[in-house]
Amino acid sequence: MKAPAHLFRHAGAMKRHDPDTGDAHLGPTDPRSWAVLALALVFLALGALFLAAPGAGAAIYGIPEPAGSGRTALRAIGARDVALALYLAGLTLVSTRRAVAVVLAASLVIPACDLAMVAGTALWWQVALHVVSAGVLALVASWVMWDHAA
């Protein structure tokens, strides 16, 4: 008995994607690609700020600048933001719309936790930055997943 041919296809073989399933790639002319890459650039800049100037990062984030080893936590926020930027850029360039949208949606945990940490101590504009961050992530995730051809 012969095994079905589909069981032996090479993992890297070309596969036809159905745009209705969200498995299509974001192309270089798709404005959604540029929106995600711009968002990645914002997170990269924020991450770099936290790594290079933790005090300035703390002021934007909405917490007082800690002394001594407490600055390590601020640098961890920077590393988190740099990693998110790299995930978003990498997935946008080589993966599917669905994968990009899932990572964007899952990333909503970040501003939600940030809001919980600064609630009651941050100024209104610092809270607003976290709310706007969540809103932008949600909107871009929805837009990336939305099939404009349908």
mmCIF file of C-alpha atoms in Angstrom:
data_model
loop_
_atom_site.group_PDB
_atom_site.id
_atom_site.type_symbol
_atom_site.label_atom_id
_atom_site.label_comp_id
_atom_site.label_asym_id
_atom_site.label_seq_id
_atom_site.Cartn_x
_atom_site.Cartn_y
_atom_site.Cartn_z
ATOM 1 C CA MET A 1 0.000 0.000 0.000
ATOM 2 C CA LYS A 2 1.348 3.396 -0.987
ATOM 3 C CA ALA A 3 1.239 6.352 1.443
ATOM 4 C CA PRO A 4 -0.531 9.522 0.285
ATOM 5 C CA ALA A 5 1.854 11.966 -1.405
ATOM 6 C CA HIS A 6 0.815 14.898 0.829
ATOM 7 C CA LEU A 7 2.491 13.213 3.813
ATOM 8 C CA PHE A 8 5.879 13.540 2.150
ATOM 9 C CA ARG A 9 5.849 17.114 0.901
ATOM 10 C CA HIS A 10 8.894 19.125 1.870
ATOM 11 C CA ALA A 11 8.232 21.509 4.744
ATOM 12 C CA GLY A 12 9.577 24.416 2.712
ATOM 13 C CA ALA A 13 7.633 23.576 -0.433
ATOM 14 C CA MET A 14 5.558 26.288 -2.031
ATOM 15 C CA LYS A 15 2.020 26.228 -0.769
ATOM 16 C CA ARG A 16 -0.884 28.053 -2.302
ATOM 17 C CA HIS A 17 -2.486 30.290 0.309
ATOM 18 C CA ASP A 18 -6.182 30.965 0.509
ATOM 19 C CA PRO A 19 -6.728 34.662 1.333
ATOM 20 C CA ASP A 20 -10.029 33.797 3.009
ATOM 21 C CA THR A 21 -8.208 31.862 5.728
ATOM 22 C CA GLY A 22 -5.801 34.614 6.709
ATOM 23 C CA ASP A 23 -2.857 32.512 5.563
ATOM 24 C CA ALA A 24 -1.773 35.013 2.919
ATOM 25 C CA HIS A 25 1.454 36.905 3.468
ATOM 26 C CA LEU A 26 1.559 40.650 3.902
ATOM 27 C CA GLY A 27 3.271 42.018 0.832
ATOM 28 C CA PRO A 28 5.541 45.044 0.508
ATOM 29 C CA THR A 29 2.771 47.044 -1.168
ATOM 30 C CA ASP A 30 0.181 46.239 1.505
ATOM 31 C CA PRO A 31 -0.297 49.259 3.791
ATOM 32 C CA ARG A 32 -0.905 46.855 6.682
ATOM 33 C CA SER A 33 2.728 45.740 6.384
ATOM 34 C CA TRP A 34 3.890 49.314 6.748
ATOM 35 C CA ALA A 35 1.559 49.915 9.687
ATOM 36 C CA VAL A 36 2.948 46.910 11.563
ATOM 37 C CA LEU A 37 6.530 47.862 10.697
ATOM 38 C CA ALA A 38 5.873 51.427 11.918
ATOM 39 C CA LEU A 39 4.479 50.009 15.153
ATOM 40 C CA ALA A 40 7.589 47.836 15.461
ATOM 41 C CA LEU A 41 9.744 50.925 14.979
ATOM 42 C CA VAL A 42 7.882 52.716 17.797
ATOM 43 C CA PHE A 43 8.458 49.772 20.147
ATOM 44 C CA LEU A 44 12.100 49.595 19.069
ATOM 45 C CA ALA A 45 12.559 53.297 19.876
ATOM 46 C CA LEU A 46 10.836 52.919 23.248
ATOM 47 C CA GLY A 47 12.950 49.884 24.050
ATOM 48 C CA ALA A 48 16.122 51.732 23.115
ATOM 49 C CA LEU A 49 15.084 54.642 25.339
ATOM 50 C CA PHE A 50 14.553 52.358 28.336
ATOM 51 C CA LEU A 51 17.884 50.640 27.722
ATOM 52 C CA ALA A 52 19.895 53.819 27.184
ATOM 53 C CA ALA A 53 18.126 56.250 29.526
ATOM 54 C CA PRO A 54 16.042 54.356 32.088
ATOM 55 C CA GLY A 55 15.092 57.574 33.912
ATOM 56 C CA ALA A 56 13.505 59.055 30.787
ATOM 57 C CA GLY A 57 11.732 55.750 30.163
ATOM 58 C CA ALA A 58 10.330 55.776 33.700
ATOM 59 C CA ALA A 59 8.997 59.304 33.201
ATOM 60 C CA ILE A 60 7.125 58.251 30.069
ATOM 61 C CA TYR A 61 5.969 54.939 31.536
ATOM 62 C CA GLY A 62 4.421 56.587 34.584
ATOM 63 C CA ILE A 63 6.565 55.434 37.468
ATOM 64 C CA PRO A 64 9.205 57.180 39.567
ATOM 65 C CA GLU A 65 12.764 56.370 38.592
ATOM 66 C CA PRO A 66 14.098 53.761 40.995
ATOM 67 C CA ALA A 67 17.605 54.002 42.362
ATOM 68 C CA GLY A 68 20.366 51.442 42.098
ATOM 69 C CA SER A 69 19.416 47.975 40.952
ATOM 70 C CA GLY A 70 15.781 49.027 40.451
ATOM 71 C CA ARG A 71 16.921 50.499 37.159
ATOM 72 C CA THR A 72 17.420 46.913 35.975
ATOM 73 C CA ALA A 73 13.634 46.503 35.905
ATOM 74 C CA LEU A 74 13.384 49.521 33.620
ATOM 75 C CA ARG A 75 15.938 47.980 31.304
ATOM 76 C CA ALA A 76 13.871 44.778 31.324
ATOM 77 C CA ILE A 77 10.940 46.836 30.022
ATOM 78 C CA GLY A 78 13.264 48.065 27.278
ATOM 79 C CA ALA A 79 14.341 44.554 26.387
ATOM 80 C CA ARG A 80 10.681 43.477 26.269
ATOM 81 C CA ASP A 81 9.829 46.303 23.874
ATOM 82 C CA VAL A 82 12.836 45.576 21.632
ATOM 83 C CA ALA A 83 11.851 41.892 21.508
ATOM 84 C CA LEU A 84 8.264 42.791 20.586
ATOM 85 C CA ALA A 85 9.548 45.067 17.820
ATOM 86 C CA LEU A 86 11.680 42.252 16.417
ATOM 87 C CA TYR A 87 8.810 39.743 16.614
ATOM 88 C CA LEU A 88 6.497 42.099 14.759
ATOM 89 C CA ALA A 89 9.027 43.012 12.080
ATOM 90 C CA GLY A 90 10.146 39.425 11.551
ATOM 91 C CA LEU A 91 6.644 38.029 11.319
ATOM 92 C CA THR A 92 5.535 40.820 8.994
ATOM 93 C CA LEU A 93 8.389 40.065 6.623
ATOM 94 C CA VAL A 94 8.264 36.253 6.580
ATOM 95 C CA SER A 95 5.021 34.943 8.023
ATOM 96 C CA THR A 96 1.295 35.075 7.423
ATOM 97 C CA ARG A 97 -1.276 37.740 8.224
ATOM 98 C CA ARG A 98 -2.794 35.410 10.783
ATOM 99 C CA ALA A 99 0.502 34.983 12.657
ATOM 100 C CA VAL A 100 1.074 38.749 12.725
ATOM 101 C CA ALA A 101 -2.482 39.363 13.948
ATOM 102 C CA VAL A 102 -2.168 36.722 16.685
ATOM 103 C CA VAL A 103 1.061 38.254 18.012
ATOM 104 C CA LEU A 104 -0.454 41.743 17.903
ATOM 105 C CA ALA A 105 -3.565 40.564 19.745
ATOM 106 C CA ALA A 106 -1.553 38.596 22.309
ATOM 107 C CA SER A 107 0.577 41.690 22.877
ATOM 108 C CA LEU A 108 -2.466 43.416 24.367
ATOM 109 C CA VAL A 109 -1.351 41.779 27.605
ATOM 110 C CA ILE A 110 1.543 44.266 27.723
ATOM 111 C CA PRO A 111 -0.423 47.531 27.958
ATOM 112 C CA ALA A 112 -3.042 45.844 30.169
ATOM 113 C CA CYS A 113 -0.369 44.870 32.695
ATOM 114 C CA ASP A 114 1.335 48.243 32.329
ATOM 115 C CA LEU A 115 -1.964 49.953 33.144
ATOM 116 C CA ALA A 116 -2.439 47.773 36.202
ATOM 117 C CA MET A 117 1.043 48.668 37.427
ATOM 118 C CA VAL A 118 0.694 52.433 37.040
ATOM 119 C CA ALA A 119 -2.957 52.755 38.070
ATOM 120 C CA GLY A 120 -3.360 55.329 40.796
ATOM 121 C CA THR A 121 0.195 56.674 40.601
ATOM 122 C CA ALA A 122 0.671 57.889 37.017
ATOM 123 C CA LEU A 123 -0.430 61.202 35.564
ATOM 124 C CA TRP A 124 -3.404 61.235 33.193
ATOM 125 C CA TRP A 125 -1.223 61.488 30.068
ATOM 126 C CA GLN A 126 0.929 58.548 31.170
ATOM 127 C CA VAL A 127 -2.196 56.420 31.631
ATOM 128 C CA ALA A 128 -3.464 57.667 28.271
ATOM 129 C CA LEU A 129 -0.266 56.445 26.564
ATOM 130 C CA HIS A 130 -0.926 52.900 27.795
ATOM 131 C CA VAL A 131 -4.588 53.097 26.745
ATOM 132 C CA VAL A 132 -3.614 54.401 23.303
ATOM 133 C CA SER A 133 -1.018 51.634 23.015
ATOM 134 C CA ALA A 134 -3.695 49.018 23.699
ATOM 135 C CA GLY A 135 -6.083 50.648 21.242
ATOM 136 C CA VAL A 136 -3.489 50.803 18.477
ATOM 137 C CA LEU A 137 -2.476 47.170 19.002
ATOM 138 C CA ALA A 138 -6.127 46.074 18.862
ATOM 139 C CA LEU A 139 -6.916 48.148 15.778
ATOM 140 C CA VAL A 140 -3.835 47.044 13.857
ATOM 141 C CA ALA A 141 -4.444 43.386 14.813
ATOM 142 C CA SER A 142 -8.005 43.647 13.490
ATOM 143 C CA TRP A 143 -6.900 45.426 10.326
ATOM 144 C CA VAL A 144 -4.154 42.887 9.608
ATOM 145 C CA MET A 145 -6.603 39.993 10.002
ATOM 146 C CA TRP A 146 -9.337 41.676 7.973
ATOM 147 C CA ASP A 147 -9.465 40.401 4.408
ATOM 148 C CA HIS A 148 -9.938 43.514 2.324
ATOM 149 C CA ALA A 149 -10.631 41.392 -0.771
ATOM 150 C CA ALA A 150 -13.799 39.931 0.732
#
